[in-house]
Coordinates of C-alpha atoms in Angstrom, one line a residue:
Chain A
X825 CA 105.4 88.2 102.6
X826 CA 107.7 90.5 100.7
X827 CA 109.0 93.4 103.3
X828 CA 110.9 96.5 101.3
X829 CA 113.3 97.8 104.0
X830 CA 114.6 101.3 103.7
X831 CA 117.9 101.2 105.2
X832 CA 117.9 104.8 105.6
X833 CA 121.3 107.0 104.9
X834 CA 124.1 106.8 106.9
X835 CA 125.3 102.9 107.9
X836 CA 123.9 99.9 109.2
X837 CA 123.0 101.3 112.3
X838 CA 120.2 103.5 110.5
X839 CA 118.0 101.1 110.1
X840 CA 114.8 100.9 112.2
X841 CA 113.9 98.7 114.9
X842 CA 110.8 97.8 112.9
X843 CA 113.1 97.4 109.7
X844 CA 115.4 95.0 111.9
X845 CA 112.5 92.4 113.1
X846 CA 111.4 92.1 109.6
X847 CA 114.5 91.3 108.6
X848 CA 115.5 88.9 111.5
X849 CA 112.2 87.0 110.8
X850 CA 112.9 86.7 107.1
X851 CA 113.9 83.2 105.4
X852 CA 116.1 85.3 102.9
X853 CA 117.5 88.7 102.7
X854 CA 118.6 90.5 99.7
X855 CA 119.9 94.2 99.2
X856 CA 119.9 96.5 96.2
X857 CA 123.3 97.0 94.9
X858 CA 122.5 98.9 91.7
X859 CA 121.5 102.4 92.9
X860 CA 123.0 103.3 95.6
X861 CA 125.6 101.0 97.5
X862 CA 128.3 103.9 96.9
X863 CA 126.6 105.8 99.6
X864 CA 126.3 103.1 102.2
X865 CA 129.8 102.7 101.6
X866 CA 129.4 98.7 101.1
X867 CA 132.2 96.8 99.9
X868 CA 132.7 93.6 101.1
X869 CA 133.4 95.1 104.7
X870 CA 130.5 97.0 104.6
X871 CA 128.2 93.7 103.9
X872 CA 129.5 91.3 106.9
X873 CA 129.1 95.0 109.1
X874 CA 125.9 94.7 108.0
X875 CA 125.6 90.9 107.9
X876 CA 127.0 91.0 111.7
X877 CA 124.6 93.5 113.3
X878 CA 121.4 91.4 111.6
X879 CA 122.3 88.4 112.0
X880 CA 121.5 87.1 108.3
X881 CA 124.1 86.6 105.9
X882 CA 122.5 88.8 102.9
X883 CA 122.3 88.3 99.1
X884 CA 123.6 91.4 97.0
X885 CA 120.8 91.9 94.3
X886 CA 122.2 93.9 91.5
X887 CA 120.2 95.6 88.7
X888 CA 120.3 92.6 86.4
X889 CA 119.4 90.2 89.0
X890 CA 116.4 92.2 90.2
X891 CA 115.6 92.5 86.5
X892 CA 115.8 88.9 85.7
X893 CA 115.5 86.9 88.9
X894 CA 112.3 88.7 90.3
X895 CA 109.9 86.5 89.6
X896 CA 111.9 83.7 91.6
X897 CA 112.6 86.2 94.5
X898 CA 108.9 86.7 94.4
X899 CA 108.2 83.0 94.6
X900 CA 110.2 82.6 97.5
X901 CA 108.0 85.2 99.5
X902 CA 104.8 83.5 98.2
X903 CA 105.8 80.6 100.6
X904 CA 107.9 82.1 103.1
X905 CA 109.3 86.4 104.5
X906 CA 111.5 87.8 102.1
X907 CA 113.2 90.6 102.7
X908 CA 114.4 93.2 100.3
X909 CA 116.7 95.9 101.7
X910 CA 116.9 99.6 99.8
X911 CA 119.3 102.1 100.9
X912 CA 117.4 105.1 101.6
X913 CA 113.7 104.6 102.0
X914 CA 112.1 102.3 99.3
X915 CA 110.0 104.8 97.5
X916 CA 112.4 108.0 97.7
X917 CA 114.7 109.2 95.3
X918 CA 115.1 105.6 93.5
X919 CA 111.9 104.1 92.9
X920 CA 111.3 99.9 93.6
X921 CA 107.7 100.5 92.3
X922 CA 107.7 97.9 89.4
X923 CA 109.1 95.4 92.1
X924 CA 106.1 96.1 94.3
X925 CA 103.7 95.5 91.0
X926 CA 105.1 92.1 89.9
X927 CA 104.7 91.1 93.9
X928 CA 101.0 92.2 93.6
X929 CA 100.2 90.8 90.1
X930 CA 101.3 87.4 92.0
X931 CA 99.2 87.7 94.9
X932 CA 102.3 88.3 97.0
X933 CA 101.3 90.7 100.0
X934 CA 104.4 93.5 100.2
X935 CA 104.8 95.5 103.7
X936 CA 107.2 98.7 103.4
X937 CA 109.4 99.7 106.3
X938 CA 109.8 103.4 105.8
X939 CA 113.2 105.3 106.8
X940 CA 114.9 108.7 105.9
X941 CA 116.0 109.6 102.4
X942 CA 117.3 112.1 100.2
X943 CA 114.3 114.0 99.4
X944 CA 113.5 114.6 103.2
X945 CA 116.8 114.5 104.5
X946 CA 117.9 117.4 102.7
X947 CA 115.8 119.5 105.0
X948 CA 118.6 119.7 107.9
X949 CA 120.2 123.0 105.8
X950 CA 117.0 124.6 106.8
X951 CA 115.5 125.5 103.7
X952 CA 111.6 124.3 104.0
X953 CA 110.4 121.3 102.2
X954 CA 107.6 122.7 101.6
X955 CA 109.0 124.9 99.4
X956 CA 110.8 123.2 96.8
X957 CA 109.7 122.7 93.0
X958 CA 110.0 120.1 90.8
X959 CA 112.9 117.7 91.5
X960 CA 115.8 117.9 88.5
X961 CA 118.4 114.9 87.8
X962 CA 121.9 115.8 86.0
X963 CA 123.3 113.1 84.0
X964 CA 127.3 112.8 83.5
X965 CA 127.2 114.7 80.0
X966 CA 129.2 112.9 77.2
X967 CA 131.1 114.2 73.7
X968 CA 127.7 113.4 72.2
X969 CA 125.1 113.1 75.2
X970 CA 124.0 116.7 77.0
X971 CA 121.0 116.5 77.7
X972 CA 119.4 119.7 79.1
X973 CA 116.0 119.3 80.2
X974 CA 116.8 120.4 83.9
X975 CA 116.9 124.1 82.5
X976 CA 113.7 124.8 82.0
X977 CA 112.6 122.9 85.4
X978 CA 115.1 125.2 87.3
X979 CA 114.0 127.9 85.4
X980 CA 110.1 127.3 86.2
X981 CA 111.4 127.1 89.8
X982 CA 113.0 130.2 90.5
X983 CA 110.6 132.1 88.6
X984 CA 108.2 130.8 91.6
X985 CA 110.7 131.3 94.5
X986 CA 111.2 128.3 94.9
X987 CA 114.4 126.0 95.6
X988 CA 115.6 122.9 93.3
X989 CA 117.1 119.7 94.6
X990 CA 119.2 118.4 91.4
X991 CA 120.4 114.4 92.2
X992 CA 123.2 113.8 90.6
X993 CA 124.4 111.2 88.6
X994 CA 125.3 107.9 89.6
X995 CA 126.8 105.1 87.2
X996 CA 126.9 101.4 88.8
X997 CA 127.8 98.3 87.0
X998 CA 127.4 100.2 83.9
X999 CA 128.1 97.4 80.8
X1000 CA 131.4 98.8 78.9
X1001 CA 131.5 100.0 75.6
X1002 CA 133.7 97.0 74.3
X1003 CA 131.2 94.5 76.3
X1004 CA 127.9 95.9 74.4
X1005 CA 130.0 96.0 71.3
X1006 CA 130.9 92.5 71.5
X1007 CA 128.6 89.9 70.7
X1008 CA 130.4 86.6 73.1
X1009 CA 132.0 86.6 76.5
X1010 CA 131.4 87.9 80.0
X1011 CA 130.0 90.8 80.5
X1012 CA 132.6 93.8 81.1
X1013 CA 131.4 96.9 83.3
X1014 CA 132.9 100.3 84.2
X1015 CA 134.3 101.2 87.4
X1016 CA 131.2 103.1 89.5
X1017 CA 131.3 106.7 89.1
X1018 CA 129.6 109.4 90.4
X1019 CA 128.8 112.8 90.1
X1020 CA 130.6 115.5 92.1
X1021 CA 129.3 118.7 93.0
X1022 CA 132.0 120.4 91.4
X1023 CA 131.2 118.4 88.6
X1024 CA 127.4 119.1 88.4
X1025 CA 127.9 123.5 88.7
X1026 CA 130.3 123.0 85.6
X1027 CA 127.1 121.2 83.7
X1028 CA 124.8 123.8 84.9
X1029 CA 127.0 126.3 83.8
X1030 CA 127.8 125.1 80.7
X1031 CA 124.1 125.2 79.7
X1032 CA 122.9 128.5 81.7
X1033 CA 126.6 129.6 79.0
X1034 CA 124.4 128.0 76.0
X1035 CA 120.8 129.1 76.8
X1036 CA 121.9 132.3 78.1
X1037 CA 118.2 133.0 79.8
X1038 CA 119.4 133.7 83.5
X1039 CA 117.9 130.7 85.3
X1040 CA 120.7 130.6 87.5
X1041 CA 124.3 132.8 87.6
X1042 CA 127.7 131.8 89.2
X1043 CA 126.2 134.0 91.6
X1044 CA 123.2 132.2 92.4
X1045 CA 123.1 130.5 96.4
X1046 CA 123.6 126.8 96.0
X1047 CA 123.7 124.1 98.9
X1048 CA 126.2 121.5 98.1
X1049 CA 125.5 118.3 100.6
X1050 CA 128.2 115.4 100.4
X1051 CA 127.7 111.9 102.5
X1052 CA 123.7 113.4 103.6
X1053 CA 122.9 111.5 107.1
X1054 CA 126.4 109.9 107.6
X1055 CA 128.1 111.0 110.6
X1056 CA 130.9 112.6 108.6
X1057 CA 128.2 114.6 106.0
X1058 CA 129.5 117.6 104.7
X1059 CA 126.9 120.6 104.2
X1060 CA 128.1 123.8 102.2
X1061 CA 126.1 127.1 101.5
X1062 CA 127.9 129.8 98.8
X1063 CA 127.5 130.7 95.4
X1064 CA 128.2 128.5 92.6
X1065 CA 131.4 130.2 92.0
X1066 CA 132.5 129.4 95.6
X1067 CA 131.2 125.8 95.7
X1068 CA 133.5 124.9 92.9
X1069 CA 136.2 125.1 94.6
X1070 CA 134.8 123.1 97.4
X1071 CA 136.7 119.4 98.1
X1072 CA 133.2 117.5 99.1
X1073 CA 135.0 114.3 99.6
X1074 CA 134.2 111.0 98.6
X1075 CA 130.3 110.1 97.8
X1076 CA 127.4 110.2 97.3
X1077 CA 126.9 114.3 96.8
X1078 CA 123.8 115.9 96.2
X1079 CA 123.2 120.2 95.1
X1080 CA 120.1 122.2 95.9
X1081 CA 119.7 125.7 94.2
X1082 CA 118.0 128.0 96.7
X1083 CA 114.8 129.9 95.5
X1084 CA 113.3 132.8 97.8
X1085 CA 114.4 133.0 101.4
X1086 CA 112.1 133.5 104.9
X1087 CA 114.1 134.8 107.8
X1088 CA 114.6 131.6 109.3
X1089 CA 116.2 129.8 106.4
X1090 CA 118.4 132.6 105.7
X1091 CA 119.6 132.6 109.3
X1092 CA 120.4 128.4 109.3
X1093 CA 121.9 128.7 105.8
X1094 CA 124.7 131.2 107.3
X1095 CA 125.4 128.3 109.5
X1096 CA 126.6 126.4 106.4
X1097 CA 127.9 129.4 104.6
X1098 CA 131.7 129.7 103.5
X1099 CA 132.3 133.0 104.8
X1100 CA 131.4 131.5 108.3
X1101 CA 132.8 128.0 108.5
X1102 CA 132.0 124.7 106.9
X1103 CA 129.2 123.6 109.0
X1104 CA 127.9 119.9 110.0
X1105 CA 125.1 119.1 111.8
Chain B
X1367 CA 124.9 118.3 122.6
X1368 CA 121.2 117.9 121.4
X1369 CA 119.9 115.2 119.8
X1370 CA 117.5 116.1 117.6
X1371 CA 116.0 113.0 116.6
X1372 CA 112.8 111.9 113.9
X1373 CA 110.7 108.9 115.4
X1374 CA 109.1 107.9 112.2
X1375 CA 105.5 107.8 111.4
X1376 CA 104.1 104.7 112.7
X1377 CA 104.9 103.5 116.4
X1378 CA 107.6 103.2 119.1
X1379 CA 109.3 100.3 116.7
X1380 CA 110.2 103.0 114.2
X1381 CA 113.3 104.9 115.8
X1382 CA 116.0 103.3 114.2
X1383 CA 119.1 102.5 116.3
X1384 CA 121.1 105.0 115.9
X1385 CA 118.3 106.9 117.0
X1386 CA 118.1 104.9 120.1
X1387 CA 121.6 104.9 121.0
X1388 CA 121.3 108.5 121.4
X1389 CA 118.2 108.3 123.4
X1390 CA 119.8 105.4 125.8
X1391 CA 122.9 107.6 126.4
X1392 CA 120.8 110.9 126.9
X1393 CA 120.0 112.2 130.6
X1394 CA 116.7 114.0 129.4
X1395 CA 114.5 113.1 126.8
X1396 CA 111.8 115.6 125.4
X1397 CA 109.3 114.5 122.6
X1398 CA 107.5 117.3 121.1
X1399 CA 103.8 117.3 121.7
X1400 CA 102.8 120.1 119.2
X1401 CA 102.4 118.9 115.6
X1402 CA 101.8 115.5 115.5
X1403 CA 101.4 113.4 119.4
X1404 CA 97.5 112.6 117.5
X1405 CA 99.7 110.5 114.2
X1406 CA 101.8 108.7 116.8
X1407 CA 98.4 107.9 118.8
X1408 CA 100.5 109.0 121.7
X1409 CA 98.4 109.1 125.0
X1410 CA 99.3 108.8 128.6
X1411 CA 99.9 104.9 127.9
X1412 CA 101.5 105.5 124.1
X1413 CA 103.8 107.8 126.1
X1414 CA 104.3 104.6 128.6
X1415 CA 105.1 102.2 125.4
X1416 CA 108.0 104.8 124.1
X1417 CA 109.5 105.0 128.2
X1418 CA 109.4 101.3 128.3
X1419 CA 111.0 100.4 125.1
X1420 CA 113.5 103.2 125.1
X1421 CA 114.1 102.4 128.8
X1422 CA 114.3 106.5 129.8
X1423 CA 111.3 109.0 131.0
X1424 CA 110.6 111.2 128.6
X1425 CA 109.1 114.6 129.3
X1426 CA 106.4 116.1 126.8
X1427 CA 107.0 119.7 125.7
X1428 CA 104.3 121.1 123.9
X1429 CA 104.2 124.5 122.0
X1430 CA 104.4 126.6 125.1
X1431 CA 107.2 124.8 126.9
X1432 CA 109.7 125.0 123.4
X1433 CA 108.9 128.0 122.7
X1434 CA 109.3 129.6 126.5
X1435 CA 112.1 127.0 127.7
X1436 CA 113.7 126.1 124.8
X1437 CA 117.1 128.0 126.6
X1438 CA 116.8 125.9 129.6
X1439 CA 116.6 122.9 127.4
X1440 CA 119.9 124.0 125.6
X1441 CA 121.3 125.0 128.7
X1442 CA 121.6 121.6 129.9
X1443 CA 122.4 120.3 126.5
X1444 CA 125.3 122.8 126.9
X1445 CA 127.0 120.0 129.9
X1446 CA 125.0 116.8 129.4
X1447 CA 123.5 114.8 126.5
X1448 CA 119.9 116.1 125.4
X1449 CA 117.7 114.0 122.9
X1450 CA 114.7 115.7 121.5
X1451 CA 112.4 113.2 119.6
X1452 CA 109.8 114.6 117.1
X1453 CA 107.4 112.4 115.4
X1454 CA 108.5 112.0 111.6
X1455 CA 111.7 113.6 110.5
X1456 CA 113.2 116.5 112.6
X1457 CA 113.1 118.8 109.2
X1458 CA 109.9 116.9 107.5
X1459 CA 106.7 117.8 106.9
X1460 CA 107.2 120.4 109.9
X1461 CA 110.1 122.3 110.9
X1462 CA 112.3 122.4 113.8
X1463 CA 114.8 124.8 112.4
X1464 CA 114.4 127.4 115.4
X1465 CA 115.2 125.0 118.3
X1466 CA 118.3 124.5 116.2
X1467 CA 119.5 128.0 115.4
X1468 CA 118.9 128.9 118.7
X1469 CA 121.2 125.9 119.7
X1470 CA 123.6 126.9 117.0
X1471 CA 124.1 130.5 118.4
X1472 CA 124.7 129.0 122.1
X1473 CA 127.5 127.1 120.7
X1474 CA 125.6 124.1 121.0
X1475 CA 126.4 120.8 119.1
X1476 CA 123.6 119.3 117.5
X1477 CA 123.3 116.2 116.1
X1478 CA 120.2 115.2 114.1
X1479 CA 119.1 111.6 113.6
X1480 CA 116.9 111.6 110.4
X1481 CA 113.9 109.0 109.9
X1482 CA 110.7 109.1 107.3
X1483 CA 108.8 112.1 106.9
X1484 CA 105.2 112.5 105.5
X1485 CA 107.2 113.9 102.3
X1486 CA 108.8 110.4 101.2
X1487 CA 106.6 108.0 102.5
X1488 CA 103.8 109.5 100.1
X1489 CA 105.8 107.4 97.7
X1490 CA 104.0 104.2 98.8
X1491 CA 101.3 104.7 96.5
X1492 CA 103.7 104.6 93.5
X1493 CA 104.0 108.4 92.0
X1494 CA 107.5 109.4 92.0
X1495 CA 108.4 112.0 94.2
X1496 CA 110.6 113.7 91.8
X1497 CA 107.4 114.8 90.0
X1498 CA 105.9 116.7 92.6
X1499 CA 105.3 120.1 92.8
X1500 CA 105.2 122.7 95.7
X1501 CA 103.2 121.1 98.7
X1502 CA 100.6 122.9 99.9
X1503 CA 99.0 123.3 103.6
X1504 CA 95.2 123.6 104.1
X1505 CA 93.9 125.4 106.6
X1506 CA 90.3 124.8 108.3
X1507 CA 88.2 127.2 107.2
X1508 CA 86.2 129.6 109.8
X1509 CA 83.2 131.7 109.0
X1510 CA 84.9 134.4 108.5
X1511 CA 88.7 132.8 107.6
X1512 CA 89.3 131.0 104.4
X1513 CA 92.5 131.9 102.5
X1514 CA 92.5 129.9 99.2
X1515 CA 96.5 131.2 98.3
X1516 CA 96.7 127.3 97.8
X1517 CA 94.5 127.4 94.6
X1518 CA 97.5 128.6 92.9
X1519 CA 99.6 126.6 93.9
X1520 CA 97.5 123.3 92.8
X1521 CA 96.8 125.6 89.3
X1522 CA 100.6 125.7 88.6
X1523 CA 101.6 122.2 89.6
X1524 CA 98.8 120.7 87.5
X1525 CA 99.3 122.4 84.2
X1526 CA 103.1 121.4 84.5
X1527 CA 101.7 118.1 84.8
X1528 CA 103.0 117.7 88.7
X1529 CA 101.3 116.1 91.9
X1530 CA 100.4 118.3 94.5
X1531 CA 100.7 116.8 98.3
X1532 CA 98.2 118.6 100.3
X1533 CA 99.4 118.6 103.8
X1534 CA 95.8 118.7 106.4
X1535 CA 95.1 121.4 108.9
X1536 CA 96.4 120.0 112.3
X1537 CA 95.1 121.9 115.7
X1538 CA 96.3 120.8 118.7
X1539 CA 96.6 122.5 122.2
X1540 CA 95.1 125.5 120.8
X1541 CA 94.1 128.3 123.2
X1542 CA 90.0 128.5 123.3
X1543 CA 88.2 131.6 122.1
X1544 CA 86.6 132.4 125.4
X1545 CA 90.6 131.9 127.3
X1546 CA 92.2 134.4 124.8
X1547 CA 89.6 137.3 124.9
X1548 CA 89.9 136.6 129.3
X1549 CA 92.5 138.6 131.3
X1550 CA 92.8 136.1 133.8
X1551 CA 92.6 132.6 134.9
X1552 CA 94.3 129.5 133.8
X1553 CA 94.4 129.1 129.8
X1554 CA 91.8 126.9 128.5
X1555 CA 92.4 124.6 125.1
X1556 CA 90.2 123.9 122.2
X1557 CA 90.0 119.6 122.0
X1558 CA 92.5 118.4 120.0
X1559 CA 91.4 118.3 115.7
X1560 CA 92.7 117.0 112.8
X1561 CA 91.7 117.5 109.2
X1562 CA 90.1 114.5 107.4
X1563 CA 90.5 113.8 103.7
X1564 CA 86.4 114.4 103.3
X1565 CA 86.8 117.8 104.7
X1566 CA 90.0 118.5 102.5
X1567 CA 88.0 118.0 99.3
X1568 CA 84.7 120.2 100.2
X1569 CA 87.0 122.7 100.7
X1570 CA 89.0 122.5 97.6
X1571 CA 85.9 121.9 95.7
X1572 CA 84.2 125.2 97.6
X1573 CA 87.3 127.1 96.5
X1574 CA 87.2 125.7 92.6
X1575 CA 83.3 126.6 92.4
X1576 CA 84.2 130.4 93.5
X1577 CA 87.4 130.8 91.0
X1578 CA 85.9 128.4 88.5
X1579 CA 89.0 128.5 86.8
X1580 CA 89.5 124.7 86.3
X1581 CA 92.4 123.8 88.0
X1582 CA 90.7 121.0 89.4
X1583 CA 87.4 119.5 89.2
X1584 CA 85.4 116.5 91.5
X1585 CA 86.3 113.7 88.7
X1586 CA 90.2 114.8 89.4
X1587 CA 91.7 111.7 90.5
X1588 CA 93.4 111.8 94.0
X1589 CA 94.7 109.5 96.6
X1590 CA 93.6 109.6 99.9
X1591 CA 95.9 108.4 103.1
X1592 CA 95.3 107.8 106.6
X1593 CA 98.0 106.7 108.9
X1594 CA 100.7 106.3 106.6
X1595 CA 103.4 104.3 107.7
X1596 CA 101.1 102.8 110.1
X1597 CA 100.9 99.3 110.6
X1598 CA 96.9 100.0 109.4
X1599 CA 97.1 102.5 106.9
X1600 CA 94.8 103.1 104.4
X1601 CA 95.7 104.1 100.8
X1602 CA 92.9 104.9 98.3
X1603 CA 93.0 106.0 94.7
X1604 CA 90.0 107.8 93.3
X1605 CA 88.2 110.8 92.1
X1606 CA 87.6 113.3 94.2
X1607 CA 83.5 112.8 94.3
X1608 CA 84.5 109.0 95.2
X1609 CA 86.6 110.1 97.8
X1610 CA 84.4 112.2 99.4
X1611 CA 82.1 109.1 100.5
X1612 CA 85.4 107.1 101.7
X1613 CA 85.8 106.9 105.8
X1614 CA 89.6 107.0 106.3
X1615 CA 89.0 106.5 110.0
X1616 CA 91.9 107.9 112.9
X1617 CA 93.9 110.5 111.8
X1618 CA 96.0 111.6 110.3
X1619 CA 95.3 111.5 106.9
X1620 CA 97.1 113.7 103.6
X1621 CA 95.9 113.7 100.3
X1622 CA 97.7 113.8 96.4
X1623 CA 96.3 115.5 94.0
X1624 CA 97.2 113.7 91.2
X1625 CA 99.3 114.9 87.9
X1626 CA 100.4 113.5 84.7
X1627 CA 100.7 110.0 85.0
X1628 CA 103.5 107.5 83.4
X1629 CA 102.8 103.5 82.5
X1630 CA 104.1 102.2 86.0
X1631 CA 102.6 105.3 88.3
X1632 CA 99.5 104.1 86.5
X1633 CA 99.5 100.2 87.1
X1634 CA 100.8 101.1 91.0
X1635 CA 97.7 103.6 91.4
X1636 CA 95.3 100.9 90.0
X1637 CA 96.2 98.6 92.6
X1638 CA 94.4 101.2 95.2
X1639 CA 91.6 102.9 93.0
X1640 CA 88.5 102.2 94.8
X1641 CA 86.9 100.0 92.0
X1642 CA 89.7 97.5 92.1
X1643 CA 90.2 97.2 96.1
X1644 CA 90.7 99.7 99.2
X1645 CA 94.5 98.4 99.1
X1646 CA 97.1 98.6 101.9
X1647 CA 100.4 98.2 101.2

């Protein structure tokens, strides 16, 4: 048996009690280091807290691993419980759907442990989930790479009311330059980065600057979210001109542009607003 | 402070433990009775499983008791610890934004402990969540009461290539006919219903056969779930006419209206299309 455990958001005590026996009764526990670590705020602490409170010791699984190893994790759970551990829930804003297919094409029977992620979680500012659009990601722009399809999606959205969540970048184990460029020796990778709020309204900006169509203005009511379902998250309503100059703090951050308003989600967004106080909740 | 805390979709076993924590070191415990007690099969004895595992009694507010107590629940919540527990996430697939502006302007903490919602654990049946559009609600249709503004909805989302989740009418603890048009005496309920996915589709269908405008038809593939996140949940991938025939059993069920479809959404939907195998996963 394969189980996919969503670890949910904040730390290790997130997961569920469900999630825990599955991983207590497993022969061999991995975890999925190349999406999202930064927000579970694993180093090497973070694994033995982890490690400690299951009871397991635990096998980081980074992208190339799960790339070129799954077929021998796979084997393993033919024979015995394997369990593969996902920050967030396994089929939110990262996907582990082609993991799930090779298990199936082998005959090996897959059970998900749900938990909390991004795309729900994003609901405690009080804008309805219901009334979002289409999801938008912002990649890091380079000198040569700015890539600008979000545009249009934001655009489609706020012509309908409705609010965008934008994820924003996130660059783990990235191969260097020089270590693509090179045909011998070890693999060289770039320190993790990822993508500031701050960051992603000068993007957006920049393009709204280019394409000049209104989608959005410095004007427009943003909510910037920073360490979502952590204990020290930081929520922030205001315009994109105010968020700016907003210090979100370390990782992972996360920016919804609000469509339409009802009553009620005007009256918790003023909660988080900047003219009130920085709200958590 | 009030704990304001999602219990997942399935059973007791899905609280996580921070979730539990909270619960442990509460002095009252409320579980909201009036979206969803039918998803959690909570009766009189589920009830009894939640005490016994969570090791606190745990008092049931329904619609009328939030709505017309919520101050005396945030009284106490003002001096003492107060976990509310709500089936899913506390901002999921429904909303619990009042109890917590209320608690806001009374100066009271709140704390929410998130879990899986309806809106991620969708993902199961492989199509990414990021290509969703607007989720809609339908309601049962009356004789004389059936609002189609969803039609729309599904219209947009499909020529942009997006899935629709269609969130299914829930109706429990609501006031009979013959209680609301009497002056007096104690209020009387209608038994408790639930919309199944069979019922969904002859009503989308009904609604596409009077606009006739193609924004869906009955070979439109959808997927049909019951009980997600449920230790027996059923996911199945069809048209709509196949559908139609499946019995999804217990409630409660939801239903995706399928989009645009990329290689890997694709091979994941095959593995539950109804000529393969009804597949649980």
């Amino acid at each position: 048996m394969l189980y996919i455990i969503g670890l949910g958001l904040g730390d290790e005590k997130d997961i569920t009690l469900r999630g825990l026996e599955a991983v207590q009764k497993s022969q061999k526990v991995f975890i999925e280091a190349y999406t999202s670590l930064l927000s579970f705020g694993i180093s090497s602490d973070g694994l033995s807290t982890l490690e400690k409170l299951y009871g397991k010791s635990i096998t980081v699984a980074d992208r190339e691993m799960v790339e070129e190893k799954a077929d021998d994790i796979l084997l393993e759970a033919t024979s015995s419980d394997v369990a593969f551990l996902v920050v967030g829930d396994p089929f939110g804003a990262t996907t582990h759907t082609d993991l799930v297919v090779r298990a199936k094409k082998l005959g090996v029977d897959v059970k998900v442990v749900h938990n909390a992620s991004v795309m729900n979680a994003i609901g405690v500012c009080g804008l309805q989930l219901y009334r979002y659009g289409e999801t938008v990601s912002l990649p890091f722009f380079t000198d040569t790479w700015r890539p600008d399809s979000f545009y249009e999606k934001i655009q489609r959205n706020r012509k309908l009311g409705l609010h965008t969540l934008c994820l924003l970048d996130i660059r783990v184990k990235e191969p260097s330059l020089e270590s693509l460029c090179s045909y011998r020796g070890k693999k060289q990778y770039e320190p993790p980065r990822f993508m500031a709020v701050s960051v992603a309204i000068e993007q957006l900006l920049e393009v709204e600057q280019m394409r000049g169509e209104n989608a959005y203005t410095e004007d427009t009511t943003c909510v910037g979210f920073a360490r979502l379902g952590s204990e020290d998250q930081l929520v922030v309503a205001g315009s994109m001109k105010q968020l700016l100059e907003v210090d979100f703090g370390p990782p992972l951050h996360c920016l919804v542009i609000v469509g339409d308003t009802h009553p009620v989600e005007e009256e918790m967004l003023d909660f988080y607003k900047l003219a009130k106080k920085q709200g958590q909740a």
